[in-house]
XYZ file of N, CA and C in Angstrom:
432
model
N 12.703 -13.531 -9.871
C 12.736 -13.066 -8.504
C 11.316 -12.759 -8.020
N 11.020 -13.142 -6.809
C 9.668 -13.030 -6.273
C 9.180 -11.579 -6.191
N 10.062 -10.646 -5.809
C 9.625 -9.253 -5.692
C 9.281 -8.631 -7.043
N 9.948 -9.061 -8.108
C 9.624 -8.562 -9.450
C 8.278 -9.116 -9.908
N 8.022 -10.382 -9.633
C 6.728 -10.984 -9.966
C 5.605 -10.274 -9.209
N 5.824 -10.018 -7.912
C 4.821 -9.303 -7.114
C 4.587 -7.902 -7.670
N 5.663 -7.224 -8.048
C 5.558 -5.875 -8.603
C 4.723 -5.868 -9.886
N 5.036 -6.779 -10.789
C 4.273 -6.855 -12.044
C 2.803 -7.153 -11.784
N 2.528 -8.022 -10.821
C 1.144 -8.371 -10.479
C 0.397 -7.156 -9.945
N 1.032 -6.406 -9.042
C 0.399 -5.207 -8.486
C 0.148 -4.163 -9.568
N 1.144 -3.899 -10.391
C 0.990 -2.885 -11.440
C -0.148 -3.255 -12.383
N -0.191 -4.498 -12.809
C -1.257 -4.929 -13.728
C -2.639 -4.841 -13.083
N -2.751 -5.260 -11.829
C -4.045 -5.211 -11.137
C -4.493 -3.769 -10.905
N -3.563 -2.907 -10.484
C -3.911 -1.506 -10.241
C -4.279 -0.798 -11.537
N -3.552 -1.084 -12.598
C -3.872 -0.484 -13.901
C -5.268 -0.935 -14.356
N -5.569 -2.212 -14.185
C -6.868 -2.756 -14.614
C -8.031 -2.187 -13.790
N -7.762 -1.740 -12.571
C -8.830 -1.195 -11.724
C -9.411 0.109 -12.279
N -8.624 0.814 -13.088
C -9.007 2.102 -13.662
C -9.252 3.176 -12.592
N -8.758 2.951 -11.379
C -8.883 3.920 -10.295
C -7.598 4.701 -10.070
N -6.503 4.194 -10.592
C -5.173 4.740 -10.324
C -4.678 5.526 -11.534
N -4.066 6.676 -11.271
C -3.510 7.521 -12.326
C -1.986 7.454 -12.335
N -1.386 7.453 -11.143
C 0.069 7.435 -11.001
C 0.438 6.370 -9.972
N 1.485 5.595 -10.284
C 1.997 4.577 -9.359
C 3.475 4.821 -9.118
N 3.892 4.620 -7.878
C 5.302 4.661 -7.528
C 5.590 3.373 -6.772
N 6.471 2.574 -7.337
C 6.820 1.301 -6.718
C 8.272 1.319 -6.269
N 8.554 0.696 -5.156
C 9.908 0.570 -4.662
C 10.774 -0.191 -5.659
N 10.162 -0.970 -6.519
C 10.892 -1.794 -7.486
C 11.221 -1.066 -8.790
N 10.647 0.122 -9.005
C 10.862 0.851 -10.256
C 11.647 2.128 -10.007
N 12.540 2.462 -10.925
C 13.331 3.687 -10.809
C 12.521 4.934 -11.150
N 11.511 4.789 -11.981
C 10.699 5.919 -12.426
C 9.248 5.724 -11.993
N 8.497 6.836 -11.923
C 7.074 6.706 -11.623
C 6.375 6.057 -12.817
N 5.255 5.440 -12.555
C 4.496 4.731 -13.588
C 3.225 5.523 -13.856
N 3.098 6.016 -15.071
C 1.901 6.762 -15.470
C 0.945 5.800 -16.154
N -0.309 5.879 -15.787
C -1.325 5.037 -16.411
C -1.748 5.683 -17.725
N -2.100 4.881 -18.697
C -2.492 5.377 -20.023
C -3.593 6.423 -19.934
N -3.582 7.366 -20.882
C -4.579 8.441 -20.925
C -6.014 7.925 -20.946
N -6.233 6.789 -21.578
C -7.594 6.270 -21.697
C -8.107 5.680 -20.388
N -7.203 5.384 -19.481
C -7.585 4.751 -18.214
C -7.306 5.655 -17.016
N -7.439 6.966 -17.197
C -7.086 7.903 -16.140
C -7.999 7.720 -14.930
N -7.388 7.386 -13.801
C -8.113 7.291 -12.540
C -7.912 8.575 -11.757
N -8.332 8.591 -10.511
C -8.190 9.816 -9.723
C -7.301 9.652 -8.496
N -6.616 8.502 -8.391
C -5.770 8.261 -7.231
C -4.318 8.009 -7.620
N -3.455 8.292 -6.660
C -2.022 8.049 -6.771
C -1.675 7.031 -5.688
N -0.864 6.036 -6.026
C -0.487 5.032 -5.031
C 1.024 4.843 -5.025
N 1.570 4.758 -3.832
C 2.965 4.378 -3.656
C 2.956 3.040 -2.928
N 3.872 2.148 -3.298
C 3.851 0.835 -2.666
C 5.192 0.121 -2.777
N 5.393 -0.756 -1.825
C 6.459 -1.751 -1.895
C 5.711 -3.079 -1.973
N 5.714 -3.717 -3.135
C 4.864 -4.889 -3.320
C 5.215 -6.082 -2.444
N 6.474 -6.224 -2.089
C 6.869 -7.361 -1.247
C 7.996 -6.941 -0.317
N 7.656 -6.142 0.669
C 8.619 -5.649 1.640
C 9.151 -6.819 2.467
N 10.452 -6.863 2.634
C 11.073 -7.943 3.404
C 11.471 -9.133 2.569
N 11.307 -9.059 1.254
C 11.595 -10.216 0.400
C 13.061 -10.624 0.438
N 13.962 -9.682 0.717
C 15.378 -10.039 0.787
C 15.695 -10.889 2.016
N 14.795 -10.919 2.986
C 14.999 -11.704 4.209
C 14.098 -12.934 4.281
N 13.473 -13.279 3.169
C 12.492 -14.362 3.184
C 13.113 -15.696 3.603
N 14.397 -15.895 3.299
C 15.068 -17.149 3.671
C 15.317 -17.241 5.176
N 15.130 -16.140 5.913
C 15.309 -16.132 7.370
C 14.013 -16.442 8.110
N 12.934 -16.611 7.371
C 11.653 -16.939 8.002
C 10.937 -15.746 8.603
N 11.340 -14.529 8.239
C 10.643 -13.352 8.756
C 9.433 -13.053 7.874
N 8.542 -12.255 8.411
C 7.341 -11.912 7.657
C 7.642 -11.027 6.457
N 6.852 -11.186 5.437
C 6.915 -10.314 4.267
C 5.526 -9.730 4.062
N 5.480 -8.596 3.404
C 4.179 -7.988 3.199
C 4.226 -6.889 2.169
N 3.128 -6.207 2.037
C 2.977 -5.087 1.117
C 2.670 -3.847 1.934
N 3.360 -2.747 1.631
C 3.050 -1.471 2.275
C 2.601 -0.500 1.191
N 1.676 0.391 1.532
C 1.138 1.294 0.512
C 0.593 2.581 1.115
N 0.553 3.608 0.279
C -0.078 4.883 0.606
C -0.879 5.339 -0.604
N -2.006 5.982 -0.375
C -2.889 6.430 -1.458
C -3.240 7.903 -1.252
N -3.138 8.671 -2.343
C -3.491 10.084 -2.370
C -4.483 10.324 -3.499
N -5.212 11.440 -3.437
C -6.017 11.884 -4.577
C -5.086 12.611 -5.542
N -5.371 12.498 -6.801
C -4.606 13.233 -7.793
C -4.848 14.731 -7.590
N -3.833 15.555 -7.818
C -3.957 17.000 -7.601
C -5.009 17.640 -8.492
N -5.016 17.273 -9.776
C -6.026 17.793 -10.706
C -6.715 16.585 -11.341
N -7.822 16.135 -10.762
C -8.499 14.929 -11.255
C -8.877 15.035 -12.732
N -8.783 13.899 -13.416
C -9.182 13.834 -14.815
C -8.095 14.225 -15.796
N -6.912 14.570 -15.287
C -5.806 14.926 -16.168
C -4.721 13.861 -16.077
N -3.794 13.927 -17.007
C -2.667 12.998 -16.957
C -1.845 13.283 -15.703
N -1.417 12.236 -15.038
C -0.653 12.377 -13.812
C 0.694 13.031 -14.024
N 1.222 13.596 -12.937
C 2.531 14.243 -12.966
C 3.356 13.776 -11.777
N 4.630 14.131 -11.786
C 5.503 13.824 -10.657
C 4.978 14.504 -9.397
N 4.438 15.709 -9.538
C 3.900 16.442 -8.386
C 2.810 15.640 -7.680
N 2.034 14.856 -8.420
C 0.998 14.018 -7.808
C 1.613 13.035 -6.814
N 2.807 12.558 -7.130
C 3.467 11.559 -6.293
C 4.289 12.163 -5.167
N 4.397 13.481 -5.116
C 5.213 14.146 -4.103
C 4.381 14.915 -3.084
N 3.163 14.486 -2.864
C 2.279 15.182 -1.935
C 2.674 14.913 -0.487
N 2.277 15.828 0.353
C 2.497 15.728 1.786
C 1.745 14.521 2.356
N 2.317 13.886 3.347
C 1.669 12.741 3.986
C 0.329 13.066 4.612
N 0.122 14.315 4.993
C -1.165 14.713 5.585
C -2.296 14.722 4.578
N -1.942 14.680 3.293
C -2.953 14.649 2.236
C -3.328 13.215 1.852
N -2.761 12.257 2.533
C -3.021 10.849 2.247
C -4.492 10.506 2.475
N -5.037 9.722 1.572
C -6.420 9.254 1.687
C -6.471 7.961 2.493
N -5.481 7.101 2.265
C -5.423 5.815 2.956
C -3.985 5.324 2.976
N -3.692 4.476 3.945
C -2.372 3.855 4.039
C -2.524 2.538 4.776
N -1.597 1.643 4.521
C -1.663 0.387 5.247
C -0.590 -0.587 4.842
N -0.729 -1.751 5.402
C 0.154 -2.846 5.028
C -0.608 -4.154 5.118
N -0.129 -5.110 4.367
C -0.682 -6.454 4.384
C 0.470 -7.394 4.685
N 0.339 -8.200 5.720
C 1.383 -9.122 6.149
C 0.985 -10.534 5.748
N 1.891 -11.215 5.040
C 1.626 -12.567 4.544
C 2.398 -13.581 5.379
N 1.775 -14.690 5.664
C 2.425 -15.745 6.437
C 1.442 -16.874 6.667
N 1.489 -17.445 7.872
C 0.559 -18.531 8.178
C -0.888 -18.037 8.157
N -1.056 -16.736 8.326
C -2.340 -16.086 8.090
C -2.041 -14.735 7.465
N -3.032 -14.131 6.853
C -2.839 -12.859 6.165
C -3.603 -11.775 6.910
N -2.880 -10.707 7.243
C -3.458 -9.590 7.981
C -3.338 -8.322 7.160
N -4.395 -7.530 7.132
C -4.399 -6.227 6.482
C -4.660 -5.178 7.555
N -3.762 -4.212 7.676
C -3.942 -3.102 8.605
C -4.131 -1.855 7.758
N -5.221 -1.137 7.992
C -5.641 -0.074 7.088
C -6.118 1.151 7.856
N -5.676 2.311 7.395
C -6.192 3.579 7.903
C -6.778 4.342 6.724
N -8.017 4.749 6.848
C -8.677 5.532 5.809
C -9.035 6.880 6.416
N -8.523 7.936 5.833
C -8.814 9.273 6.331
C -7.986 9.669 7.544
N -7.136 8.793 8.030
C -6.238 9.121 9.122
C -6.866 9.235 10.488
N -8.120 8.851 10.626
C -8.771 8.997 11.923
C -8.633 7.764 12.806
N -8.560 6.601 12.195
C -8.369 5.381 12.987
C -7.710 4.310 12.133
N -7.178 3.324 12.822
C -6.502 2.206 12.170
C -7.255 0.935 12.540
N -7.564 0.123 11.536
C -8.279 -1.124 11.773
C -7.501 -2.293 11.181
N -7.577 -3.439 11.855
C -6.907 -4.644 11.383
C -7.919 -5.679 10.924
N -7.610 -6.316 9.817
C -8.480 -7.322 9.217
C -7.681 -8.605 9.007
N -8.321 -9.733 9.164
C -7.697 -11.029 8.909
C -8.419 -11.701 7.753
N -7.634 -12.316 6.875
C -8.213 -13.005 5.730
C -8.830 -14.319 6.184
N -10.085 -14.519 5.864
C -10.756 -15.795 6.092
C -10.677 -16.566 4.777
N -9.797 -17.580 4.705
C -9.614 -18.289 3.438
C -10.876 -19.002 2.950
N -11.723 -19.412 3.868
C -12.956 -20.104 3.470
C -13.908 -19.159 2.749
N -13.940 -17.909 3.189
C -14.816 -16.910 2.568
C -14.119 -16.147 1.445
N -12.779 -16.111 1.504
C -12.034 -15.307 0.542
C -12.216 -13.824 0.791
N -12.477 -13.454 2.046
C -12.725 -12.065 2.419
C -11.956 -11.708 3.674
N -11.671 -10.418 3.808
C -11.050 -9.925 5.034
C -12.140 -9.606 6.051
N -11.929 -10.041 7.280
C -12.875 -9.840 8.374
C -12.244 -8.877 9.385
N -13.003 -7.883 9.841
C -12.506 -6.955 10.856
C -12.265 -7.722 12.154
N -11.011 -7.834 12.558
C -10.661 -8.571 13.769
C -9.995 -7.696 14.824
N -9.498 -6.539 14.434
C -8.814 -5.638 15.362
C -9.294 -4.204 15.113
N -10.493 -3.871 15.616
C -11.012 -2.522 15.384
C -10.257 -1.464 16.198
N -10.122 -0.290 15.640
C -9.544 0.894 16.288
C -8.256 0.541 17.053
N -7.260 0.126 16.319
C -5.971 -0.225 16.922
C -5.252 1.045 17.385
N -4.588 0.954 18.533
C -3.843 2.098 19.072
C -2.533 1.610 19.687
N -1.513 2.466 19.591
C -0.259 2.197 20.284
C -0.446 2.554 21.747
N 0.198 1.812 22.647
C 0.114 2.214 24.053
C 0.819 3.563 24.248
N 0.366 4.341 25.227
C 0.962 5.662 25.453
C 2.408 5.540 25.908
N 2.737 4.452 26.554
C 4.118 4.201 26.991
C 4.425 2.724 26.798
N 5.680 2.459 26.513
C 6.094 1.075 26.347
C 7.515 0.891 26.826
N 7.912 -0.353 27.017
C 9.261 -0.643 27.510
C 10.257 -0.847 26.366
N 9.732 -1.150 25.171
C 10.630 -1.474 24.067
C 10.245 -0.655 22.838
N 11.245 -0.132 22.167
C 11.058 0.532 20.888
C 12.039 -0.138 19.923
N 11.565 -0.534 18.774
C 12.483 -1.181 17.838
C 12.166 -0.753 16.413
N 13.168 -0.849 15.566
C 12.993 -0.597 14.144
C 14.070 -1.395 13.413
N 13.842 -1.634 12.138
C 14.884 -2.323 11.379
C 15.440 -1.383 10.335
N 16.620 -1.683 9.899
C 17.313 -0.820 8.963
C 17.205 -1.325 7.566
């Protein structure tokens, strides 16, 4: 299944980064603690392939994530690290995959920026600086 492959890829890459201490994935029933020898200082929650159940309908799929600092840096992670308030978030965002790849990222909660992947460079380029919702709109939608 594609979402399991994506999950394994994310877990392995995040573990190898040595920056992450605790991981919470939508695909796992339990939190994932990183080995004591590779203790990082961040906690990440993620859905590695959001929308994968609707992929046959041609809708977009992507990755959503939130990042926090560990409560007590340099120690083994705990469940409490993964249950922090959203206001303590260091960064959050999503990456949408399709005919082009877009990354929308907020760091520090002060602004949201959008980046587009340039396949020729293999890098994300800032294409939508300081994104904002309009103060009023005619349509509000959400999916279940």
